[in-house]
Each structure stands twice: as structure tokens, then as C-alpha cells.
Short mmCIF file of C-alpha atoms and ligand atoms in Angstrom, two decimals:
data_model
loop_
_atom_site.label_atom_id
_atom_site.label_comp_id
_atom_site.label_asym_id
_atom_site.label_seq_id
_atom_site.Cartn_x
_atom_site.Cartn_y
_atom_site.Cartn_z
CA MET A 272 0.00 0.00 0.00
CA VAL A 273 1.00 3.62 -0.52
CA SER A 274 1.77 5.50 2.68
CA HIS A 275 0.18 8.90 3.33
CA LEU A 276 3.30 10.09 5.07
CA SER A 277 5.16 13.05 3.71
CA LEU A 278 8.88 12.86 3.22
CA PRO A 279 9.85 15.46 5.88
CA LEU A 280 8.38 13.31 8.65
CA VAL A 281 9.93 10.12 7.34
CA GLU A 282 13.33 11.85 7.26
CA SER A 283 13.13 13.82 10.50
CA ASP A 284 11.53 11.18 12.68
CA PRO A 285 11.68 7.66 11.28
CA GLU A 286 10.63 6.21 14.62
CA VAL A 287 7.27 8.02 14.61
CA ALA A 288 6.91 7.56 10.86
CA ASP A 289 7.27 3.84 11.33
CA ILE A 290 4.50 3.69 13.94
CA ILE A 291 2.20 5.74 11.69
CA ARG A 292 2.95 3.46 8.76
CA ARG A 293 2.07 0.42 10.82
CA GLU A 294 -1.22 2.03 11.87
CA GLU A 295 -2.01 2.86 8.23
CA GLU A 296 -1.37 -0.76 7.41
CA ARG A 297 -3.57 -1.98 10.28
CA GLN A 298 -6.47 0.21 9.16
CA GLU A 299 -6.03 -0.84 5.54
CA TYR A 300 -6.07 -4.57 6.19
CA THR A 301 -8.61 -5.03 8.97
CA LEU A 302 -12.39 -4.88 8.98
CA GLU A 303 -13.47 -1.91 11.11
CA LEU A 304 -16.78 -2.66 12.79
CA ILE A 305 -16.50 -0.24 15.70
CA ALA A 306 -19.74 1.74 15.39
CA SER A 307 -18.17 5.03 16.49
CA GLU A 308 -15.28 5.00 14.03
CA ASN A 309 -14.90 5.98 10.40
CA HIS A 310 -12.29 6.81 7.76
CA VAL A 311 -12.19 10.50 6.81
CA SER A 312 -11.50 11.72 3.30
CA VAL A 313 -8.05 12.86 2.27
CA ALA A 314 -9.48 16.40 2.09
CA VAL A 315 -10.55 16.27 5.75
CA ARG A 316 -7.18 14.86 6.81
CA THR A 317 -5.31 17.49 4.84
CA ALA A 318 -7.29 20.31 6.48
CA ASN A 319 -6.74 18.68 9.87
CA SER A 320 -2.99 18.83 9.45
CA SER A 321 -2.91 22.38 8.06
CA VAL A 322 -1.12 25.46 9.44
CA PHE A 323 -4.26 26.30 11.39
CA THR A 324 -2.73 24.20 14.17
CA ASN A 325 -0.23 27.03 14.75
CA LYS A 326 -2.73 29.68 15.72
CA TYR A 327 -4.28 30.86 18.98
CA ALA A 328 -7.81 32.15 18.43
CA GLU A 329 -9.46 32.37 21.87
CA GLY A 330 -12.88 33.93 21.53
CA TYR A 331 -15.23 33.86 18.54
CA PRO A 332 -15.14 35.33 15.01
CA GLY A 333 -14.92 39.12 15.27
CA LYS A 334 -14.23 38.92 19.02
CA ARG A 335 -10.81 37.31 19.43
CA TYR A 336 -8.29 37.80 22.21
CA TYR A 337 -5.34 37.53 19.79
CA GLY A 338 -4.22 39.35 16.67
CA GLY A 339 -3.79 37.75 13.28
CA CYS A 340 -7.14 35.96 13.31
CA VAL A 341 -8.51 37.08 9.95
CA HIS A 342 -8.37 33.58 8.42
CA MET A 343 -9.43 31.98 11.71
CA ASP A 344 -12.60 34.04 11.53
CA ALA A 345 -13.14 33.08 7.90
CA ILE A 346 -12.81 29.35 8.53
CA GLU A 347 -14.89 29.30 11.72
CA ASP A 348 -17.66 31.32 10.06
CA LEU A 349 -17.62 28.93 7.11
CA ALA A 350 -17.81 25.90 9.42
CA ARG A 351 -20.64 27.50 11.42
CA ASN A 352 -22.66 28.45 8.35
CA ARG A 353 -22.31 25.01 6.78
CA LEU A 354 -23.33 23.32 10.02
CA LYS A 355 -26.36 25.61 10.42
CA LYS A 356 -27.45 24.71 6.92
CA LEU A 357 -26.92 20.97 7.46
CA PHE A 358 -29.22 20.78 10.48
CA ALA A 359 -31.36 23.91 9.93
CA ALA A 360 -30.07 25.08 13.32
CA GLU A 361 -30.55 28.61 14.68
CA HIS A 362 -27.20 28.72 16.47
CA VAL A 363 -24.13 26.47 16.42
CA ASN A 364 -20.83 26.25 18.26
CA VAL A 365 -18.07 24.34 16.46
CA GLN A 366 -15.35 24.81 19.09
CA ALA A 367 -16.10 21.83 21.37
CA HIS A 368 -12.92 19.74 21.37
CA SER A 369 -14.94 16.52 21.63
CA GLY A 370 -18.39 15.12 22.31
CA ALA A 371 -17.60 15.00 26.01
CA GLN A 372 -16.62 18.70 25.99
CA ALA A 373 -19.84 19.62 24.19
CA ASN A 374 -21.88 17.85 26.87
CA THR A 375 -19.84 19.44 29.66
CA ALA A 376 -20.60 22.92 28.36
CA VAL A 377 -24.35 22.23 28.20
CA TYR A 378 -24.39 20.85 31.75
CA MET A 379 -22.52 23.88 33.03
CA ALA A 380 -24.96 26.12 31.15
CA VAL A 381 -28.14 24.68 32.68
CA LEU A 382 -27.24 22.74 35.85
CA LYS A 383 -25.90 23.40 39.33
CA PRO A 384 -24.04 20.71 41.27
CA GLY A 385 -26.54 18.28 42.78
CA ASP A 386 -29.28 18.98 40.21
CA THR A 387 -31.26 16.01 38.92
CA VAL A 388 -30.65 14.68 35.42
CA LEU A 389 -32.70 11.98 33.68
CA SER A 390 -30.62 9.97 31.20
CA LEU A 391 -30.37 6.59 29.51
CA ASP A 392 -28.77 3.93 31.72
CA LEU A 393 -25.20 3.23 30.68
CA ALA A 394 -25.86 -0.48 30.88
CA HIS A 395 -28.65 0.02 28.33
CA GLY A 396 -26.65 2.03 25.80
CA GLY A 397 -26.07 5.42 27.43
CA HIS A 398 -22.73 7.27 27.22
CA LEU A 399 -20.30 7.73 30.09
CA THR A 400 -20.86 11.51 30.04
CA HIS A 401 -24.55 10.86 30.71
CA GLY A 402 -23.87 9.99 34.33
CA LEU A 403 -21.20 7.36 34.91
CA LYS A 404 -20.24 7.52 38.59
CA VAL A 405 -16.54 7.97 37.85
CA ASN A 406 -17.23 10.62 35.17
CA PHE A 407 -17.77 14.24 36.26
CA SER A 408 -21.42 13.93 35.18
CA GLY A 409 -22.07 11.18 37.69
CA ALA A 410 -19.94 12.82 40.37
CA MET A 411 -21.53 16.28 40.06
CA TYR A 412 -25.20 15.60 39.41
CA ASN A 413 -27.99 13.46 40.78
CA ILE A 414 -28.48 11.00 37.93
CA VAL A 415 -31.80 9.19 37.50
CA PRO A 416 -31.46 6.56 34.77
CA TYR A 417 -34.18 5.33 32.46
CA GLY A 418 -33.71 1.99 30.74
CA VAL A 419 -35.13 -0.14 27.98
CA ASP A 420 -38.08 -2.50 28.41
CA ARG A 421 -37.11 -6.06 29.32
CA GLU A 422 -39.51 -7.39 26.67
CA THR A 423 -38.98 -5.10 23.70
CA GLU A 424 -35.46 -3.88 24.62
CA ARG A 425 -36.61 -0.45 23.46
CA ILE A 426 -37.03 2.78 25.39
CA ASN A 427 -40.56 2.97 26.76
CA MET A 428 -41.72 6.59 26.66
CA LEU A 429 -44.43 5.93 29.26
CA ALA A 430 -41.75 4.83 31.72
CA VAL A 431 -39.63 7.90 30.88
CA ARG A 432 -42.64 10.16 31.52
CA GLN A 433 -43.31 8.48 34.86
CA LEU A 434 -39.71 8.91 36.02
CA ALA A 435 -39.71 12.53 34.87
CA GLN A 436 -42.88 13.29 36.79
CA GLU A 437 -41.58 11.55 39.88
CA HIS A 438 -38.07 13.07 39.95
CA LYS A 439 -38.64 16.46 38.26
CA PRO A 440 -35.20 16.60 36.56
CA LYS A 441 -33.64 19.92 35.55
CA LEU A 442 -32.28 18.28 32.41
CA ILE A 443 -33.41 15.29 30.34
CA ILE A 444 -30.83 13.67 28.07
CA CYS A 445 -31.70 11.50 25.10
CA GLY A 446 -29.13 9.90 22.88
CA ALA A 447 -26.90 6.85 23.17
CA SER A 448 -23.73 5.05 22.23
CA ALA A 449 -25.26 1.62 21.85
CA TYR A 450 -28.95 1.85 20.99
CA PRO A 451 -30.01 0.35 17.66
CA ARG A 452 -33.45 1.98 17.46
CA THR A 453 -34.96 5.35 16.57
CA PHE A 454 -35.27 8.10 19.18
CA ASP A 455 -38.64 9.82 19.52
CA PHE A 456 -37.30 13.34 20.11
CA ALA A 457 -40.79 14.87 19.90
CA ALA A 458 -42.01 12.66 22.74
CA PHE A 459 -38.95 13.55 24.85
CA ALA A 460 -39.62 17.25 24.22
CA GLU A 461 -43.22 16.89 25.31
CA ILE A 462 -42.16 15.24 28.57
CA ALA A 463 -39.50 17.88 29.20
CA LYS A 464 -42.10 20.59 28.71
CA GLU A 465 -44.54 18.89 31.08
CA VAL A 466 -42.03 18.74 33.94
CA GLY A 467 -40.22 22.00 33.23
CA ALA A 468 -36.93 20.37 32.26
CA ARG A 469 -34.50 21.38 29.54
CA LEU A 470 -33.87 18.76 26.87
CA MET A 471 -30.46 17.80 25.48
CA ALA A 472 -30.21 15.39 22.57
CA ASP A 473 -26.78 13.83 22.17
CA VAL A 474 -26.73 12.63 18.57
CA ALA A 475 -23.00 11.75 18.50
CA HIS A 476 -23.66 8.44 16.77
CA ILE A 477 -26.53 9.28 14.45
CA ALA A 478 -25.66 12.82 13.29
CA GLY A 479 -24.93 11.65 9.74
CA LEU A 480 -28.23 9.80 9.52
CA ILE A 481 -30.06 12.94 10.69
CA VAL A 482 -28.34 15.10 8.07
CA ALA A 483 -29.46 12.65 5.40
CA GLY A 484 -33.05 12.63 6.68
CA LEU A 485 -32.79 8.95 7.66
CA HIS A 486 -33.40 9.56 11.36
CA PRO A 487 -35.75 12.27 12.70
CA SER A 488 -33.88 15.42 13.67
CA SER A 489 -33.54 16.47 17.30
CA VAL A 490 -32.93 20.10 16.38
CA PRO A 491 -36.59 21.24 16.17
CA HIS A 492 -37.37 19.52 19.50
CA ALA A 493 -34.40 19.71 21.85
CA ASP A 494 -33.12 22.85 23.56
CA PHE A 495 -29.59 21.60 22.94
CA THR A 496 -28.25 19.11 20.44
CA THR A 497 -24.69 17.94 20.97
CA SER A 498 -22.67 15.69 18.73
CA THR A 499 -19.29 14.41 17.80
CA THR A 500 -18.04 15.10 14.30
CA HIS A 501 -16.09 11.88 13.75
CA LYS A 502 -18.69 9.10 13.80
CA THR A 503 -21.36 8.84 11.06
CA LEU A 504 -20.65 12.49 10.24
CA ARG A 505 -17.19 11.37 9.02
CA GLY A 506 -15.27 14.47 10.02
CA PRO A 507 -12.21 15.00 12.23
CA ARG A 508 -12.32 14.02 15.92
CA GLY A 509 -14.31 16.77 17.57
CA GLY A 510 -17.59 18.03 18.99
CA LEU A 511 -20.33 20.55 18.30
CA ILE A 512 -23.39 22.11 19.95
CA MET A 513 -26.59 23.39 18.35
CA CYS A 514 -29.29 25.42 20.09
CA ARG A 515 -31.86 28.15 19.67
CA THR A 516 -30.91 31.83 19.42
CA ALA A 517 -32.18 32.43 22.96
CA ASP A 518 -29.50 30.09 24.40
CA ALA A 519 -26.71 31.05 21.98
CA ALA A 520 -24.79 33.37 24.32
CA LEU A 521 -25.07 30.87 27.17
CA VAL A 522 -23.68 27.98 25.14
CA ASP A 523 -20.84 30.03 23.66
CA LYS A 524 -19.88 31.37 27.08
CA TRP A 525 -19.73 27.88 28.58
CA ILE A 526 -17.48 26.57 25.82
CA PHE A 527 -15.18 29.59 26.03
CA PRO A 528 -14.12 30.75 28.58
CA GLY A 529 -16.34 28.38 30.61
CA THR A 530 -14.72 25.02 29.94
CA GLN A 531 -12.14 25.40 27.18
CA GLY A 532 -9.20 27.58 26.20
CA GLY A 533 -8.07 28.17 22.64
CA PRO A 534 -10.09 26.37 19.95
CA LEU A 535 -8.39 23.66 17.85
CA MET A 536 -8.49 25.72 14.66
CA HIS A 537 -7.02 22.95 12.49
CA THR A 538 -9.87 20.72 13.64
CA ILE A 539 -12.41 23.46 12.91
CA CYS A 540 -10.84 23.77 9.46
CA ALA A 541 -11.36 20.02 8.94
CA LYS A 542 -14.91 20.28 10.33
CA ALA A 543 -15.65 22.89 7.64
CA VAL A 544 -14.46 20.42 4.98
CA ALA A 545 -16.50 17.55 6.47
CA PHE A 546 -19.64 19.71 6.70
CA GLY A 547 -19.09 20.67 3.06
CA GLU A 548 -18.93 16.99 2.14
CA ALA A 549 -22.08 16.30 4.16
CA LEU A 550 -23.96 19.00 2.21
CA ARG A 551 -23.42 17.10 -1.05
CA PRO A 552 -25.99 14.65 -2.46
CA GLU A 553 -23.47 11.77 -2.32
CA PHE A 554 -23.49 12.01 1.47
CA LYS A 555 -27.15 11.05 1.56
CA HIS A 556 -26.40 7.99 -0.57
CA TYR A 557 -23.55 7.09 1.78
CA GLN A 558 -25.83 7.28 4.83
CA GLN A 559 -28.52 5.21 3.10
CA GLN A 560 -25.88 2.58 2.32
CA ILE A 561 -24.79 2.59 5.98
CA ILE A 562 -28.35 1.61 6.95
CA ASN A 563 -28.68 -0.93 4.12
CA ASN A 564 -25.37 -2.46 5.19
CA ALA A 565 -26.37 -2.63 8.85
CA GLN A 566 -29.59 -4.38 7.80
CA ALA A 567 -27.68 -6.86 5.65
CA LEU A 568 -25.20 -7.63 8.43
CA ALA A 569 -28.02 -8.01 10.96
CA GLU A 570 -29.93 -10.37 8.69
CA ALA A 571 -26.84 -12.46 7.95
CA LEU A 572 -26.05 -12.79 11.66
CA ARG A 573 -29.64 -13.71 12.50
CA SER A 574 -29.60 -16.41 9.84
CA ARG A 575 -26.49 -17.84 11.55
CA GLY A 576 -28.41 -18.07 14.83
CA TYR A 577 -27.30 -14.89 16.60
CA ARG A 578 -29.81 -12.91 18.63
CA LEU A 579 -29.85 -9.16 18.14
CA VAL A 580 -30.93 -6.88 20.96
CA SER A 581 -34.46 -5.58 20.14
CA GLY A 582 -34.49 -7.99 17.19
CA GLY A 583 -32.55 -5.82 14.75
CA THR A 584 -31.62 -2.26 13.95
CA ASP A 585 -33.02 1.00 12.54
CA ASN A 586 -29.65 2.70 12.30
CA HIS A 587 -25.95 2.06 11.74
CA LEU A 588 -25.31 -0.32 14.64
CA MET A 589 -26.48 -3.49 16.31
CA LEU A 590 -25.92 -5.28 19.58
CA VAL A 591 -25.22 -8.96 19.20
CA ASP A 592 -26.19 -11.23 22.08
CA LEU A 593 -23.55 -13.95 21.79
CA ARG A 594 -25.27 -16.38 24.15
CA ALA A 595 -27.62 -17.89 21.57
CA VAL A 596 -24.73 -19.35 19.55
CA HIS A 597 -21.86 -19.37 22.08
CA PRO A 598 -23.35 -19.67 25.58
CA ASP A 599 -19.98 -19.62 27.38
CA LEU A 600 -18.30 -16.95 25.29
CA THR A 601 -17.88 -13.49 26.81
CA GLY A 602 -17.79 -10.31 24.74
CA LYS A 603 -14.25 -9.79 25.98
CA GLN A 604 -13.01 -13.11 24.63
CA ALA A 605 -14.97 -12.69 21.38
CA GLU A 606 -13.43 -9.25 20.81
CA ALA A 607 -9.92 -10.70 21.26
CA TRP A 608 -10.52 -13.69 18.99
CA LEU A 609 -12.00 -11.47 16.28
CA GLU A 610 -9.07 -9.05 16.49
CA SER A 611 -6.68 -11.93 15.94
CA ALA A 612 -8.56 -12.57 12.68
CA GLY A 613 -8.44 -8.90 11.62
CA ILE A 614 -12.04 -8.13 12.58
CA ILE A 615 -12.18 -5.13 14.90
CA CYS A 616 -15.15 -4.47 17.15
CA ASN A 617 -15.91 -3.90 20.82
CA LYS A 618 -17.48 -5.93 23.57
CA ASN A 619 -20.68 -4.40 24.87
CA MET A 620 -23.19 -4.98 27.62
CA ILE A 621 -26.56 -6.17 26.44
CA PRO A 622 -29.57 -4.89 28.42
CA PHE A 623 -29.91 -6.78 31.74
CA ASP A 624 -26.54 -8.43 31.11
CA GLU A 625 -25.60 -10.90 33.81
CA ARG A 626 -21.90 -10.48 33.11
CA LYS A 627 -19.78 -7.58 34.35
CA PRO A 628 -19.07 -4.58 32.06
CA THR A 629 -15.47 -5.80 31.76
CA LEU A 630 -16.68 -9.17 30.38
CA THR A 631 -20.18 -8.65 28.84
CA SER A 632 -22.33 -11.02 26.81
CA GLY A 633 -22.44 -8.93 23.69
CA LEU A 634 -20.68 -7.19 20.84
CA ARG A 635 -21.49 -3.83 19.29
CA LEU A 636 -21.12 -3.80 15.52
CA GLY A 637 -21.46 -0.82 13.20
CA SER A 638 -21.40 -0.33 9.44
CA PRO A 639 -20.14 3.29 8.87
CA ALA A 640 -16.43 2.52 8.36
CA LEU A 641 -16.96 -0.50 6.11
CA THR A 642 -19.48 1.49 4.08
CA THR A 643 -16.84 4.19 3.56
CA ARG A 644 -14.50 1.64 1.99
CA GLY A 645 -17.19 0.67 -0.50
CA PHE A 646 -18.87 -2.34 1.06
CA LYS A 647 -22.41 -3.11 -0.04
CA GLU A 648 -24.91 -5.76 1.06
CA PRO A 649 -23.08 -8.83 -0.40
CA GLU A 650 -19.83 -7.81 1.33
CA MET A 651 -21.68 -7.42 4.65
CA THR A 652 -23.00 -10.97 4.32
CA LYS A 653 -19.42 -12.10 3.83
CA VAL A 654 -18.39 -10.12 6.94
CA ALA A 655 -21.01 -12.01 8.96
CA ASP A 656 -19.62 -15.28 7.61
CA LEU A 657 -16.02 -14.37 8.49
CA LEU A 658 -17.08 -13.21 11.94
CA HIS A 659 -19.03 -16.37 12.64
CA ARG A 660 -16.19 -18.57 11.43
CA ALA A 661 -13.62 -16.72 13.56
CA LEU A 662 -15.78 -17.09 16.67
CA SER A 663 -16.53 -20.72 15.91
CA ALA A 664 -12.81 -21.42 15.50
CA GLY A 665 -12.43 -20.13 19.06
CA GLU A 666 -9.34 -21.62 20.73
CA ASP A 667 -8.17 -23.00 17.37
CA GLU A 668 -5.55 -20.42 16.51
CA ALA A 669 -4.83 -21.84 13.06
CA GLY A 670 -8.53 -21.69 12.23
CA ARG A 671 -8.63 -18.02 13.18
CA ALA A 672 -5.44 -17.34 11.21
CA LYS A 673 -7.09 -18.82 8.12
CA VAL A 674 -10.00 -16.40 8.51
CA GLY A 675 -7.46 -13.62 9.09
CA ALA A 676 -5.77 -14.33 5.76
CA GLU A 677 -9.14 -14.12 4.00
CA VAL A 678 -9.89 -10.83 5.76
CA ARG A 679 -6.61 -9.38 4.52
CA GLU A 680 -7.28 -10.42 0.95
CA PHE A 681 -10.86 -9.11 1.18
CA CYS A 682 -9.60 -5.70 2.38
CA ARG A 683 -7.13 -5.49 -0.48
CA HIS A 684 -10.07 -5.23 -2.90
CA PHE A 685 -11.58 -2.28 -1.01
CA PRO A 686 -8.81 0.26 -0.44
CA LEU A 687 -9.31 3.12 1.98
CA PRO A 688 -9.45 6.76 0.81
CA HIS A 689 -5.93 7.62 -0.42
CA ALA A 690 -4.21 10.78 -1.56
C1 PLP B 737 -18.96 9.09 21.33
C2 PLP B 737 -19.96 9.75 22.20
C3 PLP B 737 -19.68 10.90 22.94
C4 PLP B 737 -18.29 11.42 23.23
O1 PLP B 737 -17.45 11.68 22.30
P1 PLP B 737 -15.91 12.00 22.55
O2 PLP B 737 -15.60 12.82 21.36
O3 PLP B 737 -15.24 10.70 22.63
O4 PLP B 737 -15.79 12.78 23.81
C5 PLP B 737 -20.70 11.54 23.60
N1 PLP B 737 -21.94 11.05 23.58
C6 PLP B 737 -22.25 9.94 22.91
C7 PLP B 737 -23.66 9.45 22.93
C8 PLP B 737 -21.27 9.23 22.22
O5 PLP B 737 -21.58 8.08 21.61
#
């Protein structure tokens, strides 16, 4: 494969260059099924490594604390305008360094320490910034979790309403890291209104689907929508916040100077490129293929006996309950065996999992990265086959190595975006 590395780095620091080359090679020749990862375009990567990394630009366009910000203003305004257009948002902030930082700023904007927050249980798909005890969200606020129904394994809006009425949260959070079904943002908004809570939708995973109109948008319903830019949105690692004009000053103030210092201008530059890509018609086709591919993978796994949490998926990811086919296999062991065969994914709790979070009974699989490299439905069926064979080989290292060789050859036919 051709390396993306430029000659100056290879010459000045061969040690680092070598590690980068090996990572390029790993990404090229493994199947990436981690639902939160993707491969950005060469254009996004180029912008991300531009001279914008050299510049301090504390503040916002037109109101900077440093001189020399004329092009900083131009790029941040471009990123903001493109993002506004993508989501039909009244106000946006593109400075959040990450999804976690975006959430932090919203919490600081609307909550005081000890305030009650209603959010999706982490064991049922919620994110660590939605109230994990060892995260600041769980340490600072009184978290009341809602979960999925034992029967349907879907969020039950009647149960959410009941909890909201009982606990009167200041903030309700909807959004997830491992939930394969559609969020009813309108219903969440109605509940928030009833109990006088603010509503934050964290669409980190599904932002790309929303842009393409393949998942309802949170923006008309939620007071605050936060997201990452690097998952289905396929931009650089980063975060963003969207809100109504009435909350604009509050959000901006709690990103800077509230919780962050200087913005990562090179990342904002790459966000502008990614938002530009997302505005094009091809992006909608890409997102539709993500869903088609997730459906194909889900169907192929089901036909091999695997049980999927909630029976399937509406979006880009699925949770596989391993117990139906491999009763004694933990998610942890499955993840390791698959990695040895070049199939990369992560262990994940399934709802009401009897195993610990460090072991789990499930895997989370996502289609965004494989879709980027050109996979369509037939390839996803083959992925299911390779995955099943690698897990069935189990302790048989040679059996897994054989699958690994096939994975490598398979990847060779679907090269990643190159310069
Ligand atoms: C990925 C994710 C985040 C956090 O993103 P980082 O950029 O890693 O901080 C926040 N919320 C949800 C729901 C996520 O899935």
C-alpha cells in the first residue's frame, strides 16, 4: 500500500513515521466494525494537518483575544454556516474539542451541582458523560437513569414520563452510544415541557443519519443538540453544539471561557471540509448505504443463529447477544478472537446483562467505516460469515489465522481513501 506520510516526517523522525505506517497498514487490512469509528477523506485529513494548528484564536469570530485571526474568523464562520445549513439550526458552536466537551458545556450552562438529570442507563446504551459515577457527570449531578423494556429492549416513553414526573429533573438527556433503534425526540420534548426540564439530545452516533433525513432530527425539538463530528458524520475528531438563538450566548460562554481555552483551529478547518462533504448529495447515498449495510449484516447474523438486541436495527449499529450461539463466550473473549482474525469491534453490555461490564455477553457492531470503503450488502454478508467462522474457530488459533488471511485479501479489494 502507498503510505500517506510526507517525506519530511519520514526523514526527520523515522521512529514516529514507522509507527504511523504500521497504523495505516492496520487500518487498511482489517475490517473496522467499531460503530463510532470511520475513515475520513483525504481532504478532511489534509485540512486537519494544516497550518491552522499554529494559531491561537481564543474567543469567537470578530471577538478574538489575539491578533492575526482574519483567516481563523473566515474558517470558523464557514464551518458554522455550513453546520447551520446541514441541520437547519438557529445557532451552532463548532469549538467543542470533543463530544464530552460539548456535553460538559451544556451541563454547566443549565445545571448546578446536585441537580437532577434523567438519562439513559449506561448499561442500556447510554454514554459515560450521561452519568457514569466515575465521570464528572455522575460525580456532580444526581443521575436518575431510564432503561429499555425487558420485553422489547426499546425505550418505553411511558416509563420515561413516569420517572420525569416523579423526579422532576432539571435536564433530560436522550441519545446513546449503543442503541439500535430510533429516538422519539418529539415525545422527549413533550415530557421535558410537562415537567419544566430542559432537553439535550446527544446525537454523537446518528448525526450523519439525521443530516441525510434517515433519522428524525432532534434540532426542532431539543433545547440543545450535541454531537461528535467523527462518527457517522465522518469528520475530524471533535464536537459541536446546536441550540436556539435564545440560548446562543449561554452555550458560547460555557465553551469559552467556561470550559475550554483556545479552539483547535485545524480541527475546525477540517470540520468545515467535512460539513461541506455532508452537504453534497453523495453524502445522503452514503448514509442510506450505511443503513442498508447494517440491515444486511443483521440479517446475515440472525440467519447464523445470533440474537440481536431488540431484534434488529433501525440505524448504523447493532448489539449482538452472543449467548444464543456461544453460551460460554464473553464479549471480551470474542473481541480478542475477532481481532486476531483482523475483525475489529468492541465488547458491549446487552440490556440486563448478567456479566460484568469488563466481560459482557455482547458485541457492538457498526457499518459506517466499512461502508466508507465501499462495502455493499453482499460484502456485509461475507463479513457475517467471516465473523461467525472466527468465533466458531475459538481456541483453534490456526482456524482463526485462516480467517485472518481471508480478511486481509478481502480488504485489499476495497482500499481506503488515499491521496
Ligand atoms: C462518542 C460519544 C460521545 C463522546 O465523544 P468524545 O468525542 O469521545 O468525547 C458523547 N456522547 C455519545 C452518545 C457518544 O456516543
